[in-house]
Amino acid sequence: MDKAKCITLDYYDFGPDVVAFSSTRHGGCSKGHYGSFNINRYCGDDETCIRKNLEALCSILGISNDRLLMPHQVHETKVAQIDETLLSHPEGQRREALEGYDALMTNLKGVCVGVSTADCIPILLYDKPNHAVCAIHAGWRGTVKRIVERAIEAMKENYGTQPQQLVAQIGPGIHLDSFEVGDEVYEAFVQEGFDMSTISRKFPTGDGMGEKWHIDLPECNRLQLVASGLLSQNIKVSPVCTFLQANDYFSARRLGINSGRIFTGIMMNIGAKANGSPRQRIPDRVL
């Protein structure tokens, strides 16, 4: 069987002009905690498996390997613009150019931009009037630093984006019940002025010895989207908690950091859904 047809993706509905998805753990050739579908080169997986998985995904999307872009993320707030000049560089130079970025945006058709996560929150943005897309990696550090707001500002500056016309998808990540944090993480959000009553809650610890703070990263990023001008009805939130569903999605808290990563990507004007193996869609979380 063609490996490209074995890969299982969760697709998001941005309309007929866009393909948007998150990968699952199923359908690739990686082994162990990287099993089986991983295309991230920065988590210790075998390079041969990574390349085979990448080629299979690009076959589904109907693009060449050099048209799928992913940065080496560092939990900061830099946003890279993908243009034809960058794409014209050899592979090594493209990788070097995307070192240290946590969001990618482009207005090029047939170019898939995406981010890697394994409990962190991926966010996809689509600006239909101005024909632009963006993929954002928001771990707790990036969330505190408001990377979503910075990415939207970058789209406004480069593409003339009007936030009220954006459509957003928050992808699979760790959810409130599972995301226990130390007091220092809680205080980092407090210091940056977040309304903790809306994004945090104390839960009993597993050992029964007290309570610990938990933070709702998907909700925190949803609120940043709204604060940036997006309409609530244009924001969808995946119900998938990676920690609780680690058999289907990578979770660093469950599997360790030496494990695979989910790839969440978006691409304009390539209608290749029928070539993949989509999972049955779970309804987005009701807000």
Tab-separated table of C-alpha atoms in Angstrom:
chain	number	residue	atom	x	y	z
A	1	MET	CA	0.000	0.000	0.000
A	2	ASP	CA	1.207	3.526	-0.789
A	3	LYS	CA	2.480	5.074	2.451
A	4	ALA	CA	1.019	8.445	1.436
A	5	LYS	CA	-2.432	6.879	1.659
A	6	CYS	CA	-1.730	5.430	5.128
A	7	ILE	CA	-0.981	8.762	6.799
A	8	THR	CA	-3.845	9.918	8.990
A	9	LEU	CA	-4.502	13.659	9.142
A	10	ASP	CA	-7.121	15.749	10.920
A	11	TYR	CA	-8.389	18.329	8.426
A	12	TYR	CA	-9.842	21.745	9.285
A	13	ASP	CA	-12.481	23.455	7.195
A	14	PHE	CA	-11.220	26.821	5.947
A	15	GLY	CA	-13.155	26.579	2.708
A	16	PRO	CA	-12.318	25.132	-0.722
A	17	ASP	CA	-9.290	27.353	-1.355
A	18	VAL	CA	-7.298	26.109	1.638
A	19	VAL	CA	-5.945	22.810	2.958
A	20	ALA	CA	-5.348	22.906	6.726
A	21	PHE	CA	-4.578	19.965	8.975
A	22	SER	CA	-2.820	18.480	11.990
A	23	SER	CA	-0.950	15.201	11.716
A	24	THR	CA	-1.600	12.311	14.062
A	25	ARG	CA	0.835	9.619	15.167
A	26	HIS	CA	-0.447	7.215	12.515
A	27	GLY	CA	0.786	6.205	9.087
A	28	GLY	CA	4.522	6.869	8.997
A	29	CYS	CA	7.646	4.755	9.427
A	30	SER	CA	9.224	6.212	12.605
A	31	LYS	CA	9.723	3.903	15.593
A	32	GLY	CA	9.259	3.946	19.362
A	33	HIS	CA	8.158	7.257	20.849
A	34	TYR	CA	8.603	8.770	17.383
A	35	GLY	CA	6.104	6.293	15.972
A	36	SER	CA	4.917	6.429	13.541
A	37	PHE	CA	4.475	9.753	11.740
A	38	ASN	CA	7.009	12.457	12.592
A	39	ILE	CA	8.651	15.031	10.286
A	40	ASN	CA	10.398	17.156	12.920
A	41	ARG	CA	14.195	17.093	12.598
A	42	TYR	CA	14.877	18.686	15.971
A	43	CYS	CA	13.638	15.985	18.364
A	44	GLY	CA	16.099	13.138	17.756
A	45	ASP	CA	14.274	10.960	15.220
A	46	ASP	CA	16.047	9.002	12.492
A	47	GLU	CA	16.704	11.195	9.458
A	48	THR	CA	15.767	8.473	6.978
A	49	CYS	CA	12.345	8.039	8.578
A	50	ILE	CA	11.823	11.792	8.744
A	51	ARG	CA	12.516	12.174	5.037
A	52	LYS	CA	10.235	9.283	4.063
A	53	ASN	CA	7.435	10.700	6.194
A	54	LEU	CA	7.957	14.171	4.734
A	55	GLU	CA	7.896	12.844	1.178
A	56	ALA	CA	4.665	10.967	1.897
A	57	LEU	CA	2.993	14.061	3.335
A	58	CYS	CA	4.078	16.221	0.414
A	59	SER	CA	2.697	13.582	-1.944
A	60	ILE	CA	-0.692	13.933	-0.248
A	61	LEU	CA	-0.514	17.711	-0.540
A	62	GLY	CA	0.602	17.571	-4.162
A	63	ILE	CA	3.724	19.674	-3.601
A	64	SER	CA	7.484	19.166	-3.719
A	65	ASN	CA	9.413	18.880	-0.458
A	66	ASP	CA	10.821	22.376	-0.774
A	67	ARG	CA	7.283	23.797	-0.648
A	68	LEU	CA	6.687	22.621	2.919
A	69	LEU	CA	8.232	24.944	5.497
A	70	MET	CA	8.697	24.464	9.222
A	71	PRO	CA	10.897	26.540	11.538
A	72	HIS	CA	13.236	25.475	14.330
A	73	GLN	CA	11.105	26.828	17.166
A	74	VAL	CA	12.579	28.351	20.331
A	75	HIS	CA	9.519	29.534	22.327
A	76	GLU	CA	9.960	33.157	21.272
A	77	THR	CA	7.827	35.485	19.152
A	78	LYS	CA	9.630	35.971	15.825
A	79	VAL	CA	7.455	35.663	12.712
A	80	ALA	CA	9.027	34.723	9.370
A	81	GLN	CA	7.585	35.720	6.006
A	82	ILE	CA	7.917	33.000	3.371
A	83	ASP	CA	8.491	34.428	-0.095
A	84	GLU	CA	9.913	33.242	-3.391
A	85	THR	CA	13.386	34.503	-2.488
A	86	LEU	CA	13.526	32.218	0.541
A	87	LEU	CA	12.158	29.295	-1.451
A	88	SER	CA	14.860	29.739	-4.085
A	89	HIS	CA	17.609	28.972	-1.539
A	90	PRO	CA	19.109	25.481	-1.148
A	91	GLU	CA	17.629	23.332	1.640
A	92	GLY	CA	20.406	24.052	4.134
A	93	GLN	CA	20.049	27.804	3.695
A	94	ARG	CA	16.265	27.602	4.082
A	95	ARG	CA	16.659	25.751	7.371
A	96	GLU	CA	19.209	28.284	8.604
A	97	ALA	CA	16.935	31.163	7.613
A	98	LEU	CA	14.097	29.712	9.707
A	99	GLU	CA	16.204	29.139	12.821
A	100	GLY	CA	14.628	30.719	15.910
A	101	TYR	CA	11.162	31.470	14.514
A	102	ASP	CA	7.888	30.345	16.075
A	103	ALA	CA	5.466	31.490	13.380
A	104	LEU	CA	5.459	31.415	9.582
A	105	MET	CA	3.261	33.401	7.234
A	106	THR	CA	2.938	33.531	3.464
A	107	ASN	CA	0.778	34.811	0.639
A	108	LEU	CA	2.092	32.231	-1.814
A	109	LYS	CA	-0.220	29.572	-3.200
A	110	GLY	CA	0.926	25.968	-3.104
A	111	VAL	CA	3.236	26.582	-0.130
A	112	CYS	CA	2.497	24.793	3.134
A	113	VAL	CA	3.623	26.589	6.291
A	114	GLY	CA	3.390	24.791	9.602
A	115	VAL	CA	4.610	24.363	13.161
A	116	SER	CA	5.482	21.385	15.349
A	117	THR	CA	3.939	20.698	18.752
A	118	ALA	CA	3.659	17.986	21.382
A	119	ASP	CA	1.441	19.655	24.049
A	120	CYS	CA	2.062	23.264	22.959
A	121	ILE	CA	-0.733	25.004	21.073
A	122	PRO	CA	-0.704	25.361	17.264
A	123	ILE	CA	-2.799	28.142	15.741
A	124	LEU	CA	-3.661	28.579	12.059
A	125	LEU	CA	-4.861	31.877	10.542
A	126	TYR	CA	-6.401	32.515	7.118
A	127	ASP	CA	-6.942	35.945	5.601
A	128	LYS	CA	-9.208	35.224	2.641
A	129	PRO	CA	-9.539	38.806	1.279
A	130	ASN	CA	-5.762	39.294	1.183
A	131	HIS	CA	-4.851	35.685	0.350
A	132	ALA	CA	-2.491	35.048	3.262
A	133	VAL	CA	-2.029	32.355	5.892
A	134	CYS	CA	-0.051	31.956	9.102
A	135	ALA	CA	0.944	29.053	11.380
A	136	ILE	CA	1.856	29.811	15.001
A	137	HIS	CA	3.532	27.783	17.756
A	138	ALA	CA	2.356	28.888	21.203
A	139	GLY	CA	3.799	27.049	24.181
A	140	TRP	CA	3.257	28.628	27.560
A	141	ARG	CA	6.259	30.926	27.058
A	142	GLY	CA	5.065	32.077	23.652
A	143	THR	CA	1.569	32.503	25.023
A	144	VAL	CA	2.850	34.697	27.863
A	145	LYS	CA	4.776	36.751	25.302
A	146	ARG	CA	1.603	37.060	23.183
A	147	ILE	CA	2.944	35.510	19.993
A	148	VAL	CA	-0.573	35.337	18.541
A	149	GLU	CA	-0.943	39.099	18.813
A	150	ARG	CA	2.508	39.640	17.296
A	151	ALA	CA	1.729	37.338	14.376
A	152	ILE	CA	-1.485	39.210	13.605
A	153	GLU	CA	0.399	42.505	13.701
A	154	ALA	CA	2.917	41.055	11.241
A	155	MET	CA	0.096	40.014	8.893
A	156	LYS	CA	-1.432	43.483	9.124
A	157	GLU	CA	1.897	45.092	8.280
A	158	ASN	CA	2.837	42.773	5.417
A	159	TYR	CA	-0.503	41.835	3.857
A	160	GLY	CA	-2.940	44.516	4.959
A	161	THR	CA	-4.840	41.989	7.071
A	162	GLN	CA	-7.964	43.162	8.880
A	163	PRO	CA	-8.331	40.988	12.021
A	164	GLN	CA	-12.127	40.900	11.828
A	165	GLN	CA	-11.777	39.119	8.478
A	166	LEU	CA	-9.419	36.429	9.789
A	167	VAL	CA	-10.497	32.842	10.381
A	168	ALA	CA	-8.594	30.903	13.048
A	169	GLN	CA	-8.183	27.296	14.130
A	170	ILE	CA	-6.603	26.377	17.456
A	171	GLY	CA	-5.229	22.855	17.055
A	172	PRO	CA	-4.549	19.926	19.391
A	173	GLY	CA	-2.623	20.680	22.559
A	174	ILE	CA	-2.647	20.165	26.294
A	175	HIS	CA	-5.854	21.329	27.991
A	176	LEU	CA	-6.691	22.835	31.361
A	177	ASP	CA	-7.311	19.613	33.299
A	178	SER	CA	-3.914	18.199	32.283
A	179	PHE	CA	-1.683	21.288	32.277
A	180	GLU	CA	-0.383	21.478	35.844
A	181	VAL	CA	2.173	24.268	36.320
A	182	GLY	CA	4.484	25.533	39.024
A	183	ASP	CA	3.899	28.795	40.831
A	184	GLU	CA	6.602	30.458	38.724
A	185	VAL	CA	4.625	29.776	35.527
A	186	TYR	CA	1.415	31.056	37.095
A	187	GLU	CA	3.244	34.220	38.232
A	188	ALA	CA	4.654	34.766	34.728
A	189	PHE	CA	1.090	35.070	33.423
A	190	VAL	CA	0.128	37.336	36.333
A	191	GLN	CA	3.095	39.644	35.667
A	192	GLU	CA	2.048	40.037	32.034
A	193	GLY	CA	-1.437	41.157	33.023
A	194	PHE	CA	-3.525	38.106	32.125
A	195	ASP	CA	-6.926	37.721	33.785
A	196	MET	CA	-6.172	34.549	35.726
A	197	SER	CA	-9.797	34.021	36.690
A	198	THR	CA	-10.551	33.169	33.060
A	199	ILE	CA	-7.525	30.996	32.226
A	200	SER	CA	-6.500	29.189	35.422
A	201	ARG	CA	-7.835	26.950	38.146
A	202	LYS	CA	-6.455	24.934	41.055
A	203	PHE	CA	-6.766	21.147	40.985
A	204	PRO	CA	-5.860	18.573	43.662
A	205	THR	CA	-2.421	17.047	43.125
A	206	GLY	CA	-2.131	13.399	42.224
A	207	ASP	CA	-0.537	12.549	45.568
A	208	GLY	CA	-3.396	14.113	47.487
A	209	MET	CA	-1.019	16.482	49.269
A	210	GLY	CA	-2.542	19.751	48.162
A	211	GLU	CA	-3.458	21.724	45.059
A	212	LYS	CA	-1.574	23.017	42.023
A	213	TRP	CA	-2.376	25.631	39.433
A	214	HIS	CA	-3.515	24.560	35.980
A	215	ILE	CA	-3.614	26.923	32.979
A	216	ASP	CA	-5.937	26.789	29.970
A	217	LEU	CA	-3.575	27.483	27.063
A	218	PRO	CA	-6.174	27.053	24.286
A	219	GLU	CA	-8.497	29.529	25.998
A	220	CYS	CA	-5.684	31.974	26.673
A	221	ASN	CA	-4.790	32.010	22.986
A	222	ARG	CA	-8.443	32.244	21.970
A	223	LEU	CA	-8.792	35.339	24.161
A	224	GLN	CA	-5.719	36.853	22.517
A	225	LEU	CA	-7.290	36.290	19.108
A	226	VAL	CA	-10.435	38.079	20.260
A	227	ALA	CA	-8.398	40.902	21.807
A	228	SER	CA	-6.620	41.291	18.453
A	229	GLY	CA	-9.943	41.870	16.703
A	230	LEU	CA	-11.062	38.425	15.525
A	231	LEU	CA	-14.755	37.638	15.726
A	232	SER	CA	-15.551	34.846	18.176
A	233	GLN	CA	-17.569	32.987	15.558
A	234	ASN	CA	-14.488	32.862	13.321
A	235	ILE	CA	-12.400	30.979	15.905
A	236	LYS	CA	-12.565	27.195	16.247
A	237	VAL	CA	-10.877	25.193	18.999
A	238	SER	CA	-9.875	21.549	18.723
A	239	PRO	CA	-11.273	19.364	21.514
A	240	VAL	CA	-8.123	17.195	21.469
A	241	CYS	CA	-6.005	17.168	24.628
A	242	THR	CA	-2.671	15.704	23.583
A	243	PHE	CA	-1.816	14.532	27.113
A	244	LEU	CA	-5.026	12.517	27.408
A	245	GLN	CA	-4.901	11.251	23.811
A	246	ALA	CA	-1.215	10.392	23.545
A	247	ASN	CA	-1.950	7.188	21.648
A	248	ASP	CA	-3.096	9.286	18.706
A	249	TYR	CA	-1.156	12.551	19.200
A	250	PHE	CA	2.349	13.236	20.454
A	251	SER	CA	2.633	14.486	24.044
A	252	ALA	CA	6.017	15.419	25.480
A	253	ARG	CA	4.603	15.208	29.002
A	254	ARG	CA	3.520	11.639	28.389
A	255	LEU	CA	6.285	10.392	26.072
A	256	GLY	CA	9.231	12.608	27.033
A	257	ILE	CA	10.962	15.244	24.931
A	258	ASN	CA	12.681	12.547	22.858
A	259	SER	CA	9.503	11.778	20.973
A	260	GLY	CA	7.741	12.862	17.801
A	261	ARG	CA	5.859	16.060	17.080
A	262	ILE	CA	2.477	16.890	15.567
A	263	PHE	CA	2.747	18.974	12.408
A	264	THR	CA	-0.037	21.529	11.956
A	265	GLY	CA	0.026	23.171	8.556
A	266	ILE	CA	-1.949	25.386	6.197
A	267	MET	CA	-1.692	25.927	2.444
A	268	MET	CA	-3.693	27.944	-0.055
A	269	ASN	CA	-5.308	26.731	-3.251
A	270	ILE	CA	-4.306	23.062	-3.343
A	271	GLY	CA	-7.347	20.823	-3.122
A	272	ALA	CA	-5.702	17.514	-2.250
A	273	LYS	CA	-7.882	16.283	0.606
A	274	ALA	CA	-9.102	13.281	-1.335
A	275	ASN	CA	-5.567	11.844	-1.534
A	276	GLY	CA	-5.119	11.608	2.220
A	277	SER	CA	-6.628	9.403	4.906
A	278	PRO	CA	-8.639	11.822	7.057
A	279	ARG	CA	-9.812	10.827	10.509
A	280	GLN	CA	-13.459	11.274	11.369
A	281	ARG	CA	-13.776	14.875	12.510
A	282	ILE	CA	-14.559	15.476	16.169
A	283	PRO	CA	-16.710	18.610	16.575
A	284	ASP	CA	-14.769	21.668	17.641
A	285	ARG	CA	-15.084	22.671	21.273
A	286	VAL	CA	-18.201	24.664	22.071
A	287	LEU	CA	-17.215	28.062	23.500
